[in-house]
Short mmCIF file of C-alpha atoms in Angstrom, two decimals:
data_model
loop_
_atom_site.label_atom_id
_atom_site.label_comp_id
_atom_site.label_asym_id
_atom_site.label_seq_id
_atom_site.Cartn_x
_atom_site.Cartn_y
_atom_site.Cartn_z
CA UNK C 286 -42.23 77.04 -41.69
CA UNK C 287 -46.17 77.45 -42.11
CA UNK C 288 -48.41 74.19 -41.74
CA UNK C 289 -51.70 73.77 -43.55
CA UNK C 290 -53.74 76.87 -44.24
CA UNK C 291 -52.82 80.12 -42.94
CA UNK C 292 -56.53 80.94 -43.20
CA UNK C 293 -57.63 78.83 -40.23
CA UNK C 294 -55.37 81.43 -37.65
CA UNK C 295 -58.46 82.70 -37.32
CA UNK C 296 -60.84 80.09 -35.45
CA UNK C 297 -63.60 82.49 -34.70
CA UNK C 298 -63.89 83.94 -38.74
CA UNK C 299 -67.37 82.60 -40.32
CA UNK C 300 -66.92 79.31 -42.03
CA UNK C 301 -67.17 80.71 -45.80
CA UNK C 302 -68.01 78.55 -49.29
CA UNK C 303 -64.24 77.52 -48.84
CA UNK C 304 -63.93 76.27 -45.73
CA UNK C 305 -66.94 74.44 -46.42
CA UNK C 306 -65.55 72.45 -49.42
CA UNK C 307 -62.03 72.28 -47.27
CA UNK C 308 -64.27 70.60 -44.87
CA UNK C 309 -65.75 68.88 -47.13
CA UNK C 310 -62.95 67.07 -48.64
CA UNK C 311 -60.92 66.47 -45.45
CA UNK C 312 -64.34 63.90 -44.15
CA UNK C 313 -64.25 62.06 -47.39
CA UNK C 314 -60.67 61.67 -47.01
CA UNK C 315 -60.81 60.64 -43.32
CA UNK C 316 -63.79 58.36 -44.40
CA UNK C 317 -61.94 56.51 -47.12
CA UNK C 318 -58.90 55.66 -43.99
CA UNK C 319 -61.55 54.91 -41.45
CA UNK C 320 -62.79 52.14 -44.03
CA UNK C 321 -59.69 50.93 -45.14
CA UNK C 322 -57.10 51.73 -42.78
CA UNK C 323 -56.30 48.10 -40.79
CA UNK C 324 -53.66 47.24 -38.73
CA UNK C 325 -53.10 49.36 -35.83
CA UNK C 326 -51.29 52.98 -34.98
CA UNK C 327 -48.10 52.16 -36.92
CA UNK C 328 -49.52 50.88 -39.93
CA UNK C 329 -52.15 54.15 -39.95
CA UNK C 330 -49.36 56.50 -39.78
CA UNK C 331 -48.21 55.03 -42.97
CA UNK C 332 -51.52 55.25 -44.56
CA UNK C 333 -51.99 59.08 -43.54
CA UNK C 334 -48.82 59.90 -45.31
CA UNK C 335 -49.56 58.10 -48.29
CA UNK C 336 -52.79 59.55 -48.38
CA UNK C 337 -52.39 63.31 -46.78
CA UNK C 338 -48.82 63.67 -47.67
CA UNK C 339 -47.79 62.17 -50.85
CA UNK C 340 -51.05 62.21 -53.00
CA UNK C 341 -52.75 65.41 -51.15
CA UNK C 342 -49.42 67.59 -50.43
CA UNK C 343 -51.41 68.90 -47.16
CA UNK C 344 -48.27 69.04 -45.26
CA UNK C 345 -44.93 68.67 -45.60
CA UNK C 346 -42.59 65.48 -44.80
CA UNK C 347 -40.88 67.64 -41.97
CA UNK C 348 -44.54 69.12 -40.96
CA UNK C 349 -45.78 65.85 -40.39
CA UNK C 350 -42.56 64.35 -39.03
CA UNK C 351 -43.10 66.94 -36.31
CA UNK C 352 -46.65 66.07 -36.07
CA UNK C 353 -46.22 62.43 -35.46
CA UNK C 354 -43.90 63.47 -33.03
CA UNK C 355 -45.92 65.46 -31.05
CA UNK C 356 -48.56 62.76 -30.92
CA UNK C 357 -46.05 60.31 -29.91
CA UNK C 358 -44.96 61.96 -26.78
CA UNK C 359 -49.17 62.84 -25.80
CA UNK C 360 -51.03 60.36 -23.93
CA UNK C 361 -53.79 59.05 -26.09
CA UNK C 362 -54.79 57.58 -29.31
CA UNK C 363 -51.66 58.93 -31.65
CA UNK C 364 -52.58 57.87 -34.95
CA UNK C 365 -56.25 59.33 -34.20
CA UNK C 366 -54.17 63.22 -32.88
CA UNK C 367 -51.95 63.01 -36.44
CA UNK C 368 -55.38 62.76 -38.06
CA UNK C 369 -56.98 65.75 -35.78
CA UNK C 370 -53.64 67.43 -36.06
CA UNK C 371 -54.11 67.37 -39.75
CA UNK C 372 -57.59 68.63 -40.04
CA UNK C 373 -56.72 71.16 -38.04
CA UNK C 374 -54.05 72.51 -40.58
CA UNK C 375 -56.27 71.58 -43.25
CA UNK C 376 -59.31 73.40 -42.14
CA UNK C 377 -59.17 75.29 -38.95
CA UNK C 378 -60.89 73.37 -35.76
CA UNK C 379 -63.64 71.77 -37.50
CA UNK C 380 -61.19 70.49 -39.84
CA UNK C 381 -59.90 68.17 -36.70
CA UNK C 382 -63.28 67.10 -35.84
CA UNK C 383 -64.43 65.89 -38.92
CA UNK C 384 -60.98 63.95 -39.52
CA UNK C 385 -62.00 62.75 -36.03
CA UNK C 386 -65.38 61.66 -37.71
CA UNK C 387 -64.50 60.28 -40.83
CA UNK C 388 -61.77 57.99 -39.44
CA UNK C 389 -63.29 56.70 -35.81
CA UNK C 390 -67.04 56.27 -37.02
CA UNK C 391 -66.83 53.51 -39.30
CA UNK C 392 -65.39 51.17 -36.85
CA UNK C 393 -67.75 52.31 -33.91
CA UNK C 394 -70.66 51.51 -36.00
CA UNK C 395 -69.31 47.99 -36.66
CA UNK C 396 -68.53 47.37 -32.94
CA UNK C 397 -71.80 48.78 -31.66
CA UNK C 398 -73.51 46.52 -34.16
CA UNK C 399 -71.48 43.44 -32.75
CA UNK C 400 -72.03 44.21 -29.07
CA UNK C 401 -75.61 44.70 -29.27
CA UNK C 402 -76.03 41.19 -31.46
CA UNK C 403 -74.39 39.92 -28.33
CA UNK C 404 -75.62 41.36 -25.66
CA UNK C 405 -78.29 39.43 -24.29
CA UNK C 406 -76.58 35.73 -25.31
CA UNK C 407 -74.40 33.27 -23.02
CA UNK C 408 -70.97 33.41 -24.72
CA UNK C 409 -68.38 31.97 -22.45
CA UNK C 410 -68.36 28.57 -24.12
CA UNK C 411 -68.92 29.33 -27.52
CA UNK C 412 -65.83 28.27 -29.59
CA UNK C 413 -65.89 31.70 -31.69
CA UNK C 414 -65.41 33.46 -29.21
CA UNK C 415 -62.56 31.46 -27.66
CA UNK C 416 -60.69 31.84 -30.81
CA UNK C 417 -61.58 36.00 -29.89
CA UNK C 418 -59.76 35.52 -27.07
CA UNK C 419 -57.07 33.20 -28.55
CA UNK C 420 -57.02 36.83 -31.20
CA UNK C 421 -56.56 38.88 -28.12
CA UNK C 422 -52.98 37.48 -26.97
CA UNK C 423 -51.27 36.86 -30.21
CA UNK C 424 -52.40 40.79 -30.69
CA UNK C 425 -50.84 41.95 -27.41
CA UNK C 426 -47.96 39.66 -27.62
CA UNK C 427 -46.74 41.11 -31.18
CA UNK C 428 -47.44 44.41 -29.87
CA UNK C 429 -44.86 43.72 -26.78
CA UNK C 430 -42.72 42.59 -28.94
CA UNK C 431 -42.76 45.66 -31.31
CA UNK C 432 -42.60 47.79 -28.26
CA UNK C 433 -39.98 46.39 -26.72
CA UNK C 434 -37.82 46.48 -29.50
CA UNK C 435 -38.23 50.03 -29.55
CA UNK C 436 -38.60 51.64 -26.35
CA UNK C 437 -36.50 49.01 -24.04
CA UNK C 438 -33.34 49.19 -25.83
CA UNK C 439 -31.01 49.47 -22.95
CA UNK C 440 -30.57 47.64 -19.26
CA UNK C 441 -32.25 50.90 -17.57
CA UNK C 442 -35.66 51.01 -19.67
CA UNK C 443 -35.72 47.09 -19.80
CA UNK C 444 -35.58 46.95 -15.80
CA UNK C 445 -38.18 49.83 -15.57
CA UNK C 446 -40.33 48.08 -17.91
CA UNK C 447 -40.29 43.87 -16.09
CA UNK C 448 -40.67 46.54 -12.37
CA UNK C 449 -43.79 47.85 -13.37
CA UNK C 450 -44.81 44.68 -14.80
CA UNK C 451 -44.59 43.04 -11.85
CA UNK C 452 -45.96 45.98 -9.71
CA UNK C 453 -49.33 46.10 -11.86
CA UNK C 454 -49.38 42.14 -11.08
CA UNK C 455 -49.47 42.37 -7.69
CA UNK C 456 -50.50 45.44 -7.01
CA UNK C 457 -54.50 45.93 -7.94
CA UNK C 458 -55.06 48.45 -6.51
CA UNK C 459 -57.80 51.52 -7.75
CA UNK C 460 -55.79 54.13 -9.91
CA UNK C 461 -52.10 51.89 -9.60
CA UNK C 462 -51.84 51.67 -13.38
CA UNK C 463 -51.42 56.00 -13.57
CA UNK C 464 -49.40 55.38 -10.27
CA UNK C 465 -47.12 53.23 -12.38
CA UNK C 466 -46.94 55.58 -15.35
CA UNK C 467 -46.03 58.24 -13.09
CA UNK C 468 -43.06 56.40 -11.34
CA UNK C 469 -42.20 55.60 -14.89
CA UNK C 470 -41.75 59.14 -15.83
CA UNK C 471 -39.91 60.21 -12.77
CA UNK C 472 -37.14 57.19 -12.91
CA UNK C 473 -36.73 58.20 -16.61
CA UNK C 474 -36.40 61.86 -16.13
CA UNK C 475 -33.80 61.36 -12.80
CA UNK C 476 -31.80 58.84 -15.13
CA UNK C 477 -31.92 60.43 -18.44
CA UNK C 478 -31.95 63.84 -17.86
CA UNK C 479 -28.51 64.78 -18.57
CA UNK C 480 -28.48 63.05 -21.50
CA UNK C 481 -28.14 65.58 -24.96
CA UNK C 482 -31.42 66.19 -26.08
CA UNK C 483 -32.29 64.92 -29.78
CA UNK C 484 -32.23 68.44 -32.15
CA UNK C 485 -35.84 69.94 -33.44
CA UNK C 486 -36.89 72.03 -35.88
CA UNK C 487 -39.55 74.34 -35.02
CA UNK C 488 -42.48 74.54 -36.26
CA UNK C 489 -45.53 77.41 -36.82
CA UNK C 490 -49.07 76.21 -35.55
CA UNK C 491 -52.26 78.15 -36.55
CA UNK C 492 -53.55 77.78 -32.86
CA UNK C 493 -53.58 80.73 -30.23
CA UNK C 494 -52.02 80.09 -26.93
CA UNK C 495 -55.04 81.53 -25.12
CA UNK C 496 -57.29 78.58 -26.65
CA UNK C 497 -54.63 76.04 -26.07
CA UNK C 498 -54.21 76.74 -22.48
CA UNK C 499 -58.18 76.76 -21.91
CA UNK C 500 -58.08 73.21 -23.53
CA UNK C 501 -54.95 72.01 -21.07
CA UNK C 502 -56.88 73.63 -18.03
CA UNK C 503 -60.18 71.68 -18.93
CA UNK C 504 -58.04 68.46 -19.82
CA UNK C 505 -56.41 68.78 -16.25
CA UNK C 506 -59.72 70.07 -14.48
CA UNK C 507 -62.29 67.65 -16.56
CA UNK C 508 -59.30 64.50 -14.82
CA UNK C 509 -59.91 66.22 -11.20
CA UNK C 510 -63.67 66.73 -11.43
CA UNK C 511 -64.79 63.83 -12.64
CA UNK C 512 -64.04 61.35 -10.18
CA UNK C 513 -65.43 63.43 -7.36
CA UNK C 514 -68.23 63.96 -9.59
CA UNK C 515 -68.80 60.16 -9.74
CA UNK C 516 -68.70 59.60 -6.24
CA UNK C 517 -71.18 62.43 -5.29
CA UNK C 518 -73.83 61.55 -7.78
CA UNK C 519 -74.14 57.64 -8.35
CA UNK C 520 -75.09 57.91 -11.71
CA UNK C 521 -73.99 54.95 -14.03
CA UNK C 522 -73.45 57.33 -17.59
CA UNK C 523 -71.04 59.26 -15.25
CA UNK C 524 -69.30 56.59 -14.26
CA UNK C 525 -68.41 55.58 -17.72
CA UNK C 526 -67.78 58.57 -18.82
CA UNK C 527 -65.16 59.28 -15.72
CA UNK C 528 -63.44 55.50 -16.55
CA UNK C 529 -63.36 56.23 -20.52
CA UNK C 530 -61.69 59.98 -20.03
CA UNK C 531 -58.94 58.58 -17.35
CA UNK C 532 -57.69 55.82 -19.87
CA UNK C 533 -57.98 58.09 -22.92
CA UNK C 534 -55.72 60.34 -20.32
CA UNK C 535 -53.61 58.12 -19.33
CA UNK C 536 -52.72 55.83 -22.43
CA UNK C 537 -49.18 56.23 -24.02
CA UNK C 538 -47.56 53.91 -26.30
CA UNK C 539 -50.61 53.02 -28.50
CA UNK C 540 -53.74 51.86 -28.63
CA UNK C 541 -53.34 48.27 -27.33
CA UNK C 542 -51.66 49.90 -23.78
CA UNK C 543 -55.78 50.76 -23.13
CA UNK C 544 -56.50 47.37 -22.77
CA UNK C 545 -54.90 46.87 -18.99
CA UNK C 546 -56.66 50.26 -18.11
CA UNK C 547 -60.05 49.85 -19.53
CA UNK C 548 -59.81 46.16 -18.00
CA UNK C 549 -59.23 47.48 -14.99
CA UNK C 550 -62.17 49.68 -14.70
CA UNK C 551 -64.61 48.18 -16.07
CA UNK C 552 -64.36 44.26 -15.55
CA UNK C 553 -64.01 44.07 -11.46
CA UNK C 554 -66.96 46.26 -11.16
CA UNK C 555 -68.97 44.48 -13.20
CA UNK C 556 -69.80 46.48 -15.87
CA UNK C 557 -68.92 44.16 -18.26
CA UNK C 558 -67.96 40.48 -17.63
CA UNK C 559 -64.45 38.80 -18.53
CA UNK C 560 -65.76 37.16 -21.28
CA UNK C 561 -67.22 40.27 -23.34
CA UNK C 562 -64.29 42.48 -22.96
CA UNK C 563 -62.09 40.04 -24.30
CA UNK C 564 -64.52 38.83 -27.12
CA UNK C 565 -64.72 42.71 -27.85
CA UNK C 566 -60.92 43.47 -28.01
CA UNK C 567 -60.70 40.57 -30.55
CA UNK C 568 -63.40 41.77 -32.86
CA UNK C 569 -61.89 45.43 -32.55
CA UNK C 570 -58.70 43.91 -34.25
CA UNK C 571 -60.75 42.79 -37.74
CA UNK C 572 -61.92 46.64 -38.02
CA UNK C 573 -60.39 49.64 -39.67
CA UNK C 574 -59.48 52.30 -38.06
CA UNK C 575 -58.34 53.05 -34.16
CA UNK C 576 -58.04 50.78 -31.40
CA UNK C 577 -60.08 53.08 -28.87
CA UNK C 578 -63.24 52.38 -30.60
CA UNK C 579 -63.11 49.29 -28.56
CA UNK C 580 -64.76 51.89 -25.85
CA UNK C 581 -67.51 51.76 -27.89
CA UNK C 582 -68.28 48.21 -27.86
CA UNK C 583 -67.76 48.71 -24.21
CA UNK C 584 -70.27 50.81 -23.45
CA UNK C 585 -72.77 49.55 -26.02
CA UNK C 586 -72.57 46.38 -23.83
CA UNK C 587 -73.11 48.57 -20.33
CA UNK C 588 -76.16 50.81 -21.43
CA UNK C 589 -76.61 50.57 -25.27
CA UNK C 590 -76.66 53.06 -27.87
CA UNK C 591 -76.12 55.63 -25.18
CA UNK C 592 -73.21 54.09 -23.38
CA UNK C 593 -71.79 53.95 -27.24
CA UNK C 594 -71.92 57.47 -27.66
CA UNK C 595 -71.03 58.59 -24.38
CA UNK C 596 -67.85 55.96 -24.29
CA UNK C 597 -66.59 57.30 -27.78
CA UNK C 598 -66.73 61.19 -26.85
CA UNK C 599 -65.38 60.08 -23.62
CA UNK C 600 -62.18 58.36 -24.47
CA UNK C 601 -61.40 59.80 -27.72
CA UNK C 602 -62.14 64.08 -25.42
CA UNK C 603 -58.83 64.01 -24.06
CA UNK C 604 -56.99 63.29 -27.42
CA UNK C 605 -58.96 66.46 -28.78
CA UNK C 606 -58.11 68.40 -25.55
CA UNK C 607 -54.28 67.79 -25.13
CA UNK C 608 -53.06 68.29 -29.36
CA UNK C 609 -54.89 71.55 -29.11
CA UNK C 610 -52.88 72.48 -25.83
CA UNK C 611 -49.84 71.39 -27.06
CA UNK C 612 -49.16 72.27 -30.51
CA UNK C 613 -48.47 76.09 -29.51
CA UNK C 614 -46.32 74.66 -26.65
CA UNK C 615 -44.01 71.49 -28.56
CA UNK C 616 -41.39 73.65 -29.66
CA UNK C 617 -40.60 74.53 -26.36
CA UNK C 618 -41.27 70.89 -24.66
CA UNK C 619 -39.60 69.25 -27.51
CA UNK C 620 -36.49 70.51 -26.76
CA UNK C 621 -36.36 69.62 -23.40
CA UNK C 622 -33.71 67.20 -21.88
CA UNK C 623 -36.37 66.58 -18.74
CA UNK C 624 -39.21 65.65 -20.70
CA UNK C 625 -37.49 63.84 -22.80
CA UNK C 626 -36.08 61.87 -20.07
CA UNK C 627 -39.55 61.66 -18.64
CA UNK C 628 -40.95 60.25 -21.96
CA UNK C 629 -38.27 57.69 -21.85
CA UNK C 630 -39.19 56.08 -18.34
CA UNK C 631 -43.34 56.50 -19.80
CA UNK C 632 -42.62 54.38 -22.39
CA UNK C 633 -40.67 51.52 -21.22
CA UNK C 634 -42.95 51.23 -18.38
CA UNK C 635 -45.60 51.41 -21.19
CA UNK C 636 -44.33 47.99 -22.19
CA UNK C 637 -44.40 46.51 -18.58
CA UNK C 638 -48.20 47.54 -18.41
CA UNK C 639 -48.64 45.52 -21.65
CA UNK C 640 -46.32 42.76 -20.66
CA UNK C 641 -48.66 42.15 -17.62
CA UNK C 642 -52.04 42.41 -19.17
CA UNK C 643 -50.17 39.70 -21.68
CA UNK C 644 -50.84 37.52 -18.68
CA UNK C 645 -53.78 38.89 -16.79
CA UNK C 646 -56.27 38.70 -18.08
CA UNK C 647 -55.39 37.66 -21.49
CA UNK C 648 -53.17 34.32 -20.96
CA UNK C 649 -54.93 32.96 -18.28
CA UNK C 650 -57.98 33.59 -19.36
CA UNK C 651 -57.85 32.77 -23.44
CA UNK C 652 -55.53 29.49 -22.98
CA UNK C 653 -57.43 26.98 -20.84
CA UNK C 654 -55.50 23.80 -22.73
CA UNK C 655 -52.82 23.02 -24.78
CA UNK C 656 -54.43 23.45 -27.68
CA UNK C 657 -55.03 27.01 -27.24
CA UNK C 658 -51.01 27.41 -26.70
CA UNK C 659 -50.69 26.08 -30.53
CA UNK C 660 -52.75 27.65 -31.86
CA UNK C 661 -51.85 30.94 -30.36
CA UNK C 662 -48.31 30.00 -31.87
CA UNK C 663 -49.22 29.57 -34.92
CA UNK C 664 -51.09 32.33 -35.16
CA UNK C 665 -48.46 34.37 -34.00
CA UNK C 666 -46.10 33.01 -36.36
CA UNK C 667 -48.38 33.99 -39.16
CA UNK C 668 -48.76 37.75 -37.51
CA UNK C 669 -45.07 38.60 -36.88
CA UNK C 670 -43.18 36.65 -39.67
CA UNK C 671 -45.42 35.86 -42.57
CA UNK C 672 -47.25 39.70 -42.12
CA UNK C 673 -50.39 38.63 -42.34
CA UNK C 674 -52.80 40.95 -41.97
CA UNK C 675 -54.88 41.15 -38.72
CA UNK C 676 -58.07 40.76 -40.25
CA UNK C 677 -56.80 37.71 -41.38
CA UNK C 678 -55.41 36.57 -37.84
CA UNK C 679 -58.70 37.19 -36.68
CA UNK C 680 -60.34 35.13 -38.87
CA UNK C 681 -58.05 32.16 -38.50
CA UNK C 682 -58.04 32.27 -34.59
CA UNK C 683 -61.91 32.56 -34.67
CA UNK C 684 -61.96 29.12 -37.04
CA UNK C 685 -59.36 27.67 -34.73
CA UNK C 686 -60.92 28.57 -31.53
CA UNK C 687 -63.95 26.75 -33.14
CA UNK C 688 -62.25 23.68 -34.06
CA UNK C 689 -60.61 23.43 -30.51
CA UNK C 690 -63.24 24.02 -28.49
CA UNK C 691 -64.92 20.58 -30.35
CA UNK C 692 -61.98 18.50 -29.43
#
C-alpha cells in the first residue's frame, strides 16, 4: 500500500506552489500538538492519530500502525520519529523537518526561558524546586510502572531488567549504560530467537535506499567520530554536542529512559550540578510536547542560547538520521525472529536503566525526610489512579515541596 504523497519519491524535484502549502499546513499542524500535546510519548501517539489520522486522513490506521512500530523498535525520541515519519509522507523531507519544528520548538523555548531565569541563582534550598524534584520521581516511578507492565511480562525479561538495574548501580563506569543496552539485546536475541515472529504487513516508503543508507552510515560514523573528536580538540560545544548525540543514540523505551544517560554525562563532570538537572527534568514534565527538549534546558544552563541550540540539533540528529535509514529497510527487519528477540532483551533492560535512576539520583536525592515520601505518594496516587494530568502533578508537587520545605 502507498503512504502519504507519491509526489515526494522524488526528494531532489523543486519544491513547487504545492509543496509549499503541503508544507505549510503540516507546521501549523505540528505547532497546534507542540502547544497542546502533554503527557508524554504514549499520550502523543494518541494525539497524532486524532489529529493526522482521523480528522486529516494523512495516513491510514495500518500506515501508521506500521509507523509507530517502526519508531518503537528505533532508539530515540518515538513519538517525535511518528511525527518526522509523517511529514515525511506528507511532504517529502522537509515535510519531516518542519513536523520536527512545529512540535519540539514550543517546549524548547519554554525551557530555555526557565533555565536562563535560573541560571545565575542558588537553588538547592529553595522549596519550589524541591517539590521539582519531589515531580521528578513520581514521573519516573509511573513510567516504571507502565514499562514494566509492558515489556517485563515474563520471568526472563523481568530478571534481565532487576540485572541491569543493579549493574548500572554499581557499575559507573564511562559508556556502561550502552554497555548494558547491548548485553540487553544479546540475552534477548540468544533467548528469544526461536520464538515465531509476530506477522507484518509491508509497507511502501517514498524514500530511496541510496539516501537511507548515507543517513545509517553518518548515524554510525557521526557515534564513532565524535568522541575521538572530543578528546582531540577540548572544545566545550563539542563536548555537548558528542554527550547529546550518544543519548539521543542510545535511548529506547521513551523519553524518560534519557534521564539516567544524560545524568550520567553531564552531572559528574560538572556541567551542570545535581540540583539543576533535576529542577529541569521536573519543569520539562509541565510542557507540551517531547521529553528530549529537556536537552535544551541542559545546555541553556552549560553555555546559553548556544548550548540550547546546539543540545536540541544534537539529541533530537540521530532520531532524523535512523527513521530515514530505516523506513526502506523495516519490512525486512520487521520480520525478523533475531531482532525481534534483540528488541525484547533492549527493552526490559530499558526498564532496569529506569528502575535504577528511580533511585540514583532521583530518590536519594529528592526525598531528604519523611515528608517528601508522602508527598511523593500522594502525588503518585493522583498520577497513576485518579489520571491527573502531569501539568497538574507538577503543580501540586511544586506547592507541596514548598509547604515541606517550611516545616
Amino acid at each position: 500500500m502507498k503512504i502519504g504523497n507519491p509526489a515526494s519519491n522524488d526528494q531532489d524535484q523543486a519544491v513547487t506552489p504545492n509543496r509549499w502549502r503541503a508544507l505549510w499546513e503540516v507546521l501549523i499542524v505540528a505547532t497546534k500538538l507542540g502547544l497542546t500535546s502533554f503527557g508524554g510519548p504514549t499520550a502523543h501517539l494518541g494525539y497524532f492519530h486524532n489529529e493526522y489520522i482521523r480528522k486529516r486522513k494523512w495516513m491510514d490506521e495500518q500506515s501508521y500502525a506500521d509507523l509507530v512500530a517502526l519508531c518503537q523498535f528505533l532508539p530515540g525520541p518515538a513519538s517525535s520519529q511518528v511525527g518526522i515519519g509523517i511529514g515525511i509522507m506528507r511532504a517529502g523531507l522537509l515535510g519531516g523537518l518542519m513536523a520536527w519544528i512545529g512540535f519540539t520548538l514550543p517546549s524548547v523555548l519554554v525551557l530555555v526561558a526557565f533555565a536562563l531565569i535560573l541560571k545565575g541563582y542558588d537553588v538547592s534550598h529553595a522549596g519550589w524546586i524541591s517539590g521539582l524534584k519531589i515531580v521528578a520521581v513520581v514521573i519516573v516511578a509511573h513510567a516504571i510502572l507502565g514499562m514494566a507492565q509492558k515489556l517485563t511480562p515474563d520471568k526472563v525479561r523481568i530478571t534481565i531488567a532487576v540485572l541491569v538495574a543493579t549493574a548500572a548501580l554499581l557499575w559507573t563506569v564511562p559508556y556502561s549504560q550502552i554497555i548494558l543496552i547491548l548485553f540487553s539485546g544479546f540475552i534477548g536475541w540468544w533467548m528469544y530467537r526461536n520464538v515465531p515472529v509476530t506477522p507484518v504487513i509491508k509497507m511502501n516508503v517514498p524514500i530511496r535506499r541510496s539516501l537511507a543508507v548515507l543517513c545509517l552510515i553518518t548515524f554510525a560514523g557521526l557515534l564513532i567520530l565524535l568522541p575521538i573528536l572530543r578528546q582531540a580538540i577540548n572544545m566545550e560545544w563539542i563536548a555537548l554536542f558528542d554527550s547529546m548525540y550518544r543519548a539521543g543514540s542510545m535511548v529506547f523505551g521513551g523519553g524518560h529512559v534519557v534521564l539516567p544517560l544524560l545524568e550520567q554525562e553531564l552531572v559528574p563532570h560538572g556541567v551542570v550540578s545535581k540540583d539543576d538537572f533535576l529542577a529541569g527534568y521536573g519543569a520539562t514534565q509541565a510542557v507540551p510536547g517531547p521529553l528530549f527538549t529537556f536537552a535544551a534546558y541542559l545546555g541553556a544552563v552549560s553555555m546559553g542560547g548556544a548550548g540550547a541550540f546546539i543540545a536540541t540539533i544534537a539529541i533530537f540528529l540521530p532520531a532524523f538520521l535512523l527513521i530515514i535509514g530505516a523506513l526502506p529497510f523495516w519490512n525486512v527487519l520487521r520480520g525478523n525472529s533475531h531482532m525481534q528477540g534483540a528488541l525484547a532483551g533492549i527493552n526490559a533492560g530499558v526498564v532496569g536503566l529506569l528502575l535504577a535512576a528511580l533511585y540514583q539520583p532521583l530518590w536519594t536525592t529528592a526525598l531528604l525526610s519523611p515528608a517528601d515520601f508522602a508527598v511523593v505518594c500522594i502525588l503518585f496516587v493522583l498520577l497513576n489512579f485518579w489520571k491527573c494530568p502531569p501539568w497538574i502533578i507538577v503543580l501540586l508537587g511544586i506547592v507541596g515541596g514548598m509547604i515541606v520545605n517550611q516545616i
